[in-house]
Each structure stands twice: as structure tokens, then as C-alpha cells.
């Protein structure tokens, strides 16, 4: 293996929000590869807690309606923001595909919930890197509707399980964004 290839993908990965995406469909083969690579994430006790529901085509509009209705239903009137509601109505339709991300708890509970959540986060990182390798932007949204009990139920998960957000996938409508990081030396101590 050439380690420079993974380094290149990692350093080119970007958060690309739905407003930066075109609604150009994403080939099913690419989505299946993204999901297969998610399935290879590290997992304590091989619980493989990640669960996914894929929205494409018309189902993205149904998801948008569901998110807007959920936001309205679970948000106290004094906290409701029309602009946020409006984004829920359109964001899923701007992406080529949206993947709901969930976590299924191990029935015995031997593996901690935190370990299970971290395993799902690793799966999402695999998704993001695979999307990047295909020139597809990604965005993991963990807004209030995307992590709600209503979303969990919509995914067909049990009350002990969790909805952990939505992963938006889309080809960019403009140029690939650039980014920078602080020097790693500012974040590391050696013992």
C-alpha cells in the first residue's frame, strides 16, 4: 500500500454543506461502497452498532417534510426559528443522497453506549473519506430533528437505540473547498 494515498484523502476531506451541493444523483455503486467501508469501522466486541437508511430521489423530499415537521413538533414556540425550519424543508433536496445514521445498542449492554457511539463515529469517518475519494462532498448533521427520538423511530430502531444524525452526500456546485489546521505540535505532549 502507498501511505501517501490515505494521507491525501484525509487531508482533502472537507465538510460540504447542502447549500454547496448540487442535487445531481450519486450512483448506487458509490453509495454502496461508502456503506461497505463504513461497515469496516473498528467496533468493540464486534457489535457493529451502525445502522443506516438511505434517501435518494423523491424520498429526500419526504425526509425534508419529516425533518421540518419534527423540528416544529419538538421545539418550544419561544425557541422556534423560521429560518431553521425553512432549511429543514430544503436541505435534503439539495444533496444527491442523504443517509440517516443510527446506533443499535447491544442487548446485553456489555459494551458501553459511549463505545458504541464512537464506533458509529468511526464508521461515519470511513464514509466521509470514501466520499472524498470519489469527489463527493459530505456533511454529518447532528441537528435536533436528526438526532430526535422521532428520527430513531423513523429508522426502525428500538427505544434503547439512537439516531445520530444525517450524512449528506453531494457533488459540489462550485470548487472543492480548501482548509488549514494549526500545527499538530500545539496539540501534542510527549511523555
C-alpha atoms as a PDB file:
ATOM      1  CA  UNK A   1       0.000   0.000   0.000  1.00  0.00           C
ATOM      2  CA  UNK A   2       1.062   3.553  -0.683  1.00  0.00           C
ATOM      3  CA  UNK A   3       0.597   5.549   2.563  1.00  0.00           C
ATOM      4  CA  UNK A   4       0.617   8.838   0.651  1.00  0.00           C
ATOM      5  CA  UNK A   5      -2.772   7.955  -0.850  1.00  0.00           C
ATOM      6  CA  UNK A   6      -4.592   7.763   2.501  1.00  0.00           C
ATOM      7  CA  UNK A   7      -2.802  10.903   3.669  1.00  0.00           C
ATOM      8  CA  UNK A   8      -4.001  12.730   0.557  1.00  0.00           C
ATOM      9  CA  UNK A   9      -7.617  11.622   1.086  1.00  0.00           C
ATOM     10  CA  UNK A  10      -7.570  12.530   4.794  1.00  0.00           C
ATOM     11  CA  UNK A  11      -6.103  15.971   4.164  1.00  0.00           C
ATOM     12  CA  UNK A  12      -8.522  16.714   1.325  1.00  0.00           C
ATOM     13  CA  UNK A  13     -11.660  15.680   3.228  1.00  0.00           C
ATOM     14  CA  UNK A  14     -13.948  18.656   3.774  1.00  0.00           C
ATOM     15  CA  UNK A  15     -17.303  19.356   5.313  1.00  0.00           C
ATOM     16  CA  UNK A  16     -19.521  20.343   2.405  1.00  0.00           C
ATOM     17  CA  UNK A  17     -22.917  21.626   3.498  1.00  0.00           C
ATOM     18  CA  UNK A  18     -26.082  21.066   1.449  1.00  0.00           C
ATOM     19  CA  UNK A  19     -26.075  24.662   0.184  1.00  0.00           C
ATOM     20  CA  UNK A  20     -22.745  23.914  -1.552  1.00  0.00           C
ATOM     21  CA  UNK A  21     -24.055  20.728  -3.180  1.00  0.00           C
ATOM     22  CA  UNK A  22     -25.836  20.066  -6.415  1.00  0.00           C
ATOM     23  CA  UNK A  23     -28.752  17.647  -6.375  1.00  0.00           C
ATOM     24  CA  UNK A  24     -27.030  15.509  -9.024  1.00  0.00           C
ATOM     25  CA  UNK A  25     -27.775  11.870  -8.170  1.00  0.00           C
ATOM     26  CA  UNK A  26     -24.980   9.737  -6.787  1.00  0.00           C
ATOM     27  CA  UNK A  27     -24.505   6.330  -8.368  1.00  0.00           C
ATOM     28  CA  UNK A  28     -25.775   3.498  -6.211  1.00  0.00           C
ATOM     29  CA  UNK A  29     -22.400   1.741  -6.594  1.00  0.00           C
ATOM     30  CA  UNK A  30     -20.665   4.688  -4.918  1.00  0.00           C
ATOM     31  CA  UNK A  31     -23.199   4.772  -2.079  1.00  0.00           C
ATOM     32  CA  UNK A  32     -22.826   1.021  -1.585  1.00  0.00           C
ATOM     33  CA  UNK A  33     -19.034   1.369  -1.433  1.00  0.00           C
ATOM     34  CA  UNK A  34     -19.414   4.197   1.100  1.00  0.00           C
ATOM     35  CA  UNK A  35     -21.638   1.956   3.237  1.00  0.00           C
ATOM     36  CA  UNK A  36     -19.383  -1.089   2.838  1.00  0.00           C
ATOM     37  CA  UNK A  37     -16.404   0.951   4.035  1.00  0.00           C
ATOM     38  CA  UNK A  38     -18.461   2.223   6.974  1.00  0.00           C
ATOM     39  CA  UNK A  39     -19.039  -1.407   7.870  1.00  0.00           C
ATOM     40  CA  UNK A  40     -15.275  -1.879   8.328  1.00  0.00           C
ATOM     41  CA  UNK A  41     -15.010   0.638  11.173  1.00  0.00           C
ATOM     42  CA  UNK A  42     -13.489  -0.519  14.457  1.00  0.00           C
ATOM     43  CA  UNK A  43     -16.025  -1.863  16.934  1.00  0.00           C
ATOM     44  CA  UNK A  44     -15.616  -3.199  20.485  1.00  0.00           C
ATOM     45  CA  UNK A  45     -16.885  -6.738  20.834  1.00  0.00           C
ATOM     46  CA  UNK A  46     -17.748  -6.781  17.098  1.00  0.00           C
ATOM     47  CA  UNK A  47     -21.158  -5.299  17.928  1.00  0.00           C
ATOM     48  CA  UNK A  48     -21.147  -3.328  14.646  1.00  0.00           C
ATOM     49  CA  UNK A  49     -23.735  -0.884  16.040  1.00  0.00           C
ATOM     50  CA  UNK A  50     -24.084   1.350  12.973  1.00  0.00           C
ATOM     51  CA  UNK A  51     -27.388   1.401  11.142  1.00  0.00           C
ATOM     52  CA  UNK A  52     -28.185   3.386   8.005  1.00  0.00           C
ATOM     53  CA  UNK A  53     -31.221   4.439   5.996  1.00  0.00           C
ATOM     54  CA  UNK A  54     -30.563   5.872   2.524  1.00  0.00           C
ATOM     55  CA  UNK A  55     -32.693   8.632   0.995  1.00  0.00           C
ATOM     56  CA  UNK A  56     -32.463   9.349  -2.738  1.00  0.00           C
ATOM     57  CA  UNK A  57     -34.793  10.798  -5.346  1.00  0.00           C
ATOM     58  CA  UNK A  58     -38.300  11.541  -4.061  1.00  0.00           C
ATOM     59  CA  UNK A  59     -37.576  10.140  -0.604  1.00  0.00           C
ATOM     60  CA  UNK A  60     -35.297  13.167   0.018  1.00  0.00           C
ATOM     61  CA  UNK A  61     -38.420  15.361  -0.210  1.00  0.00           C
ATOM     62  CA  UNK A  62     -40.232  13.087   2.230  1.00  0.00           C
ATOM     63  CA  UNK A  63     -37.247  13.354   4.577  1.00  0.00           C
ATOM     64  CA  UNK A  64     -37.328  17.157   4.294  1.00  0.00           C
ATOM     65  CA  UNK A  65     -41.024  17.209   5.219  1.00  0.00           C
ATOM     66  CA  UNK A  66     -40.389  14.830   8.118  1.00  0.00           C
ATOM     67  CA  UNK A  67     -37.483  16.922   9.472  1.00  0.00           C
ATOM     68  CA  UNK A  68     -39.431  20.181   9.249  1.00  0.00           C
ATOM     69  CA  UNK A  69     -42.472  18.662  10.964  1.00  0.00           C
ATOM     70  CA  UNK A  70     -40.293  17.071  13.650  1.00  0.00           C
ATOM     71  CA  UNK A  71     -38.445  20.323  14.312  1.00  0.00           C
ATOM     72  CA  UNK A  72     -41.749  22.174  14.643  1.00  0.00           C
ATOM     73  CA  UNK A  73     -43.228  19.496  16.941  1.00  0.00           C
ATOM     74  CA  UNK A  74     -40.287  19.224  19.353  1.00  0.00           C
ATOM     75  CA  UNK A  75     -39.266  22.886  19.512  1.00  0.00           C
ATOM     76  CA  UNK A  76     -40.902  25.124  22.104  1.00  0.00           C
ATOM     77  CA  UNK A  77     -42.592  28.121  20.408  1.00  0.00           C
ATOM     78  CA  UNK A  78     -40.194  30.588  22.052  1.00  0.00           C
ATOM     79  CA  UNK A  79     -37.198  28.708  20.564  1.00  0.00           C
ATOM     80  CA  UNK A  80     -38.654  28.127  17.091  1.00  0.00           C
ATOM     81  CA  UNK A  81     -36.707  29.798  14.287  1.00  0.00           C
ATOM     82  CA  UNK A  82     -38.392  30.157  10.905  1.00  0.00           C
ATOM     83  CA  UNK A  83     -35.044  30.230   9.054  1.00  0.00           C
ATOM     84  CA  UNK A  84     -34.066  26.895  10.609  1.00  0.00           C
ATOM     85  CA  UNK A  85     -37.464  25.416   9.723  1.00  0.00           C
ATOM     86  CA  UNK A  86     -37.035  26.618   6.139  1.00  0.00           C
ATOM     87  CA  UNK A  87     -33.621  24.886   5.924  1.00  0.00           C
ATOM     88  CA  UNK A  88     -35.166  21.626   7.109  1.00  0.00           C
ATOM     89  CA  UNK A  89     -37.665  21.967   4.256  1.00  0.00           C
ATOM     90  CA  UNK A  90     -34.978  22.161   1.562  1.00  0.00           C
ATOM     91  CA  UNK A  91     -31.586  20.831   2.724  1.00  0.00           C
ATOM     92  CA  UNK A  92     -32.246  17.140   1.980  1.00  0.00           C
ATOM     93  CA  UNK A  93     -33.393  18.047  -1.536  1.00  0.00           C
ATOM     94  CA  UNK A  94     -30.125  19.872  -2.242  1.00  0.00           C
ATOM     95  CA  UNK A  95     -27.997  16.754  -1.742  1.00  0.00           C
ATOM     96  CA  UNK A  96     -27.657  13.862  -4.150  1.00  0.00           C
ATOM     97  CA  UNK A  97     -28.353  11.475  -1.272  1.00  0.00           C
ATOM     98  CA  UNK A  98     -28.848  11.602   2.478  1.00  0.00           C
ATOM     99  CA  UNK A  99     -28.007   8.751   4.830  1.00  0.00           C
ATOM    100  CA  UNK A 100     -29.645   8.624   8.252  1.00  0.00           C
ATOM    101  CA  UNK A 101     -27.116   7.369  10.800  1.00  0.00           C
ATOM    102  CA  UNK A 102     -28.188   5.315  13.789  1.00  0.00           C
ATOM    103  CA  UNK A 103     -26.705   3.304  16.630  1.00  0.00           C
ATOM    104  CA  UNK A 104     -28.172  -0.046  17.659  1.00  0.00           C
ATOM    105  CA  UNK A 105     -27.346  -0.914  21.269  1.00  0.00           C
ATOM    106  CA  UNK A 106     -26.005  -4.313  22.146  1.00  0.00           C
ATOM    107  CA  UNK A 107     -28.811  -6.087  24.012  1.00  0.00           C
ATOM    108  CA  UNK A 108     -26.589  -7.192  26.901  1.00  0.00           C
ATOM    109  CA  UNK A 109     -25.206  -3.678  27.345  1.00  0.00           C
ATOM    110  CA  UNK A 110     -21.732  -5.149  27.998  1.00  0.00           C
ATOM    111  CA  UNK A 111     -20.200  -2.661  25.581  1.00  0.00           C
ATOM    112  CA  UNK A 112     -20.828   0.875  26.810  1.00  0.00           C
ATOM    113  CA  UNK A 113     -23.069   3.267  24.929  1.00  0.00           C
ATOM    114  CA  UNK A 114     -20.134   5.642  24.545  1.00  0.00           C
ATOM    115  CA  UNK A 115     -18.065   2.900  22.898  1.00  0.00           C
ATOM    116  CA  UNK A 116     -20.960   2.202  20.523  1.00  0.00           C
ATOM    117  CA  UNK A 117     -21.331   5.894  19.641  1.00  0.00           C
ATOM    118  CA  UNK A 118     -17.591   6.158  18.984  1.00  0.00           C
ATOM    119  CA  UNK A 119     -17.769   3.106  16.710  1.00  0.00           C
ATOM    120  CA  UNK A 120     -20.528   4.792  14.691  1.00  0.00           C
ATOM    121  CA  UNK A 121     -18.399   7.958  14.504  1.00  0.00           C
ATOM    122  CA  UNK A 122     -15.556   5.872  13.060  1.00  0.00           C
ATOM    123  CA  UNK A 123     -17.995   4.432  10.511  1.00  0.00           C
ATOM    124  CA  UNK A 124     -19.040   7.956   9.516  1.00  0.00           C
ATOM    125  CA  UNK A 125     -15.392   8.967   9.105  1.00  0.00           C
ATOM    126  CA  UNK A 126     -14.938   5.986   6.763  1.00  0.00           C
ATOM    127  CA  UNK A 127     -17.981   7.218   4.833  1.00  0.00           C
ATOM    128  CA  UNK A 128     -16.577  10.724   4.618  1.00  0.00           C
ATOM    129  CA  UNK A 129     -13.173   9.541   3.400  1.00  0.00           C
ATOM    130  CA  UNK A 130     -14.703   7.220   0.802  1.00  0.00           C
ATOM    131  CA  UNK A 131     -16.944  10.025  -0.465  1.00  0.00           C
ATOM    132  CA  UNK A 132     -13.899  12.301  -0.739  1.00  0.00           C
ATOM    133  CA  UNK A 133     -12.023   9.679  -2.748  1.00  0.00           C
ATOM    134  CA  UNK A 134     -14.938   9.719  -5.216  1.00  0.00           C
ATOM    135  CA  UNK A 135     -15.045  13.526  -5.400  1.00  0.00           C
ATOM    136  CA  UNK A 136     -18.290  13.640  -3.421  1.00  0.00           C
ATOM    137  CA  UNK A 137     -18.768  16.128  -0.604  1.00  0.00           C
ATOM    138  CA  UNK A 138     -20.105  15.046   2.765  1.00  0.00           C
ATOM    139  CA  UNK A 139     -21.675  16.668   5.810  1.00  0.00           C
ATOM    140  CA  UNK A 140     -22.624  14.977   9.087  1.00  0.00           C
ATOM    141  CA  UNK A 141     -25.529  16.947  10.513  1.00  0.00           C
ATOM    142  CA  UNK A 142     -26.496  16.344  14.134  1.00  0.00           C
ATOM    143  CA  UNK A 143     -29.299  18.882  14.400  1.00  0.00           C
ATOM    144  CA  UNK A 144     -32.172  18.472  16.863  1.00  0.00           C
ATOM    145  CA  UNK A 145     -34.502  16.734  14.388  1.00  0.00           C
ATOM    146  CA  UNK A 146     -31.776  14.435  13.030  1.00  0.00           C
ATOM    147  CA  UNK A 147     -30.966  13.038  16.489  1.00  0.00           C
ATOM    148  CA  UNK A 148     -34.525  13.001  17.802  1.00  0.00           C
ATOM    149  CA  UNK A 149     -36.489  10.036  19.087  1.00  0.00           C
ATOM    150  CA  UNK A 150     -38.773  10.621  16.109  1.00  0.00           C
ATOM    151  CA  UNK A 151     -35.828  10.072  13.731  1.00  0.00           C
ATOM    152  CA  UNK A 152     -34.810   6.979  15.688  1.00  0.00           C
ATOM    153  CA  UNK A 153     -38.349   5.619  15.283  1.00  0.00           C
ATOM    154  CA  UNK A 154     -38.404   6.544  11.580  1.00  0.00           C
ATOM    155  CA  UNK A 155     -35.264   4.449  11.134  1.00  0.00           C
ATOM    156  CA  UNK A 156     -36.997   1.470  12.753  1.00  0.00           C
ATOM    157  CA  UNK A 157     -34.690   1.454  15.762  1.00  0.00           C
ATOM    158  CA  UNK A 158     -35.670   0.448  19.299  1.00  0.00           C
ATOM    159  CA  UNK A 159     -36.115   2.835  22.263  1.00  0.00           C
ATOM    160  CA  UNK A 160     -32.625   1.919  23.599  1.00  0.00           C
ATOM    161  CA  UNK A 161     -31.047   2.836  20.263  1.00  0.00           C
ATOM    162  CA  UNK A 162     -30.159   6.291  18.971  1.00  0.00           C
ATOM    163  CA  UNK A 163     -30.435   8.394  15.859  1.00  0.00           C
ATOM    164  CA  UNK A 164     -27.030  10.020  15.438  1.00  0.00           C
ATOM    165  CA  UNK A 165     -27.703  12.400  12.583  1.00  0.00           C
ATOM    166  CA  UNK A 166     -27.811  12.644   8.829  1.00  0.00           C
ATOM    167  CA  UNK A 167     -24.910  12.274   6.432  1.00  0.00           C
ATOM    168  CA  UNK A 168     -25.479  14.449   3.363  1.00  0.00           C
ATOM    169  CA  UNK A 169     -23.714  13.424   0.149  1.00  0.00           C
ATOM    170  CA  UNK A 170     -23.420  15.601  -2.914  1.00  0.00           C
ATOM    171  CA  UNK A 171     -21.329  16.707  -5.816  1.00  0.00           C
ATOM    172  CA  UNK A 172     -20.202  20.270  -5.318  1.00  0.00           C
ATOM    173  CA  UNK A 173     -21.843  23.086  -7.221  1.00  0.00           C
ATOM    174  CA  UNK A 174     -18.540  25.005  -7.080  1.00  0.00           C
ATOM    175  CA  UNK A 175     -14.887  24.339  -6.341  1.00  0.00           C
ATOM    176  CA  UNK A 176     -13.633  21.916  -3.700  1.00  0.00           C
ATOM    177  CA  UNK A 177     -13.044  23.958  -0.515  1.00  0.00           C
ATOM    178  CA  UNK A 178      -9.596  24.437   0.962  1.00  0.00           C
ATOM    179  CA  UNK A 179      -8.720  24.321   4.631  1.00  0.00           C
ATOM    180  CA  UNK A 180      -5.851  24.507   7.080  1.00  0.00           C
ATOM    181  CA  UNK A 181      -5.067  23.232  10.556  1.00  0.00           C
ATOM    182  CA  UNK A 182      -2.968  24.543  13.418  1.00  0.00           C
ATOM    183  CA  UNK A 183       0.381  22.818  13.727  1.00  0.00           C
ATOM    184  CA  UNK A 184      -0.028  19.459  15.454  1.00  0.00           C
ATOM    185  CA  UNK A 185       2.747  20.446  17.875  1.00  0.00           C
ATOM    186  CA  UNK A 186       0.255  22.799  19.586  1.00  0.00           C
ATOM    187  CA  UNK A 187      -1.937  19.812  20.456  1.00  0.00           C
ATOM    188  CA  UNK A 188       0.522  17.109  21.472  1.00  0.00           C
ATOM    189  CA  UNK A 189       2.652  16.447  24.509  1.00  0.00           C
ATOM    190  CA  UNK A 190       5.162  13.612  24.628  1.00  0.00           C
ATOM    191  CA  UNK A 191       5.651  11.655  27.857  1.00  0.00           C
END
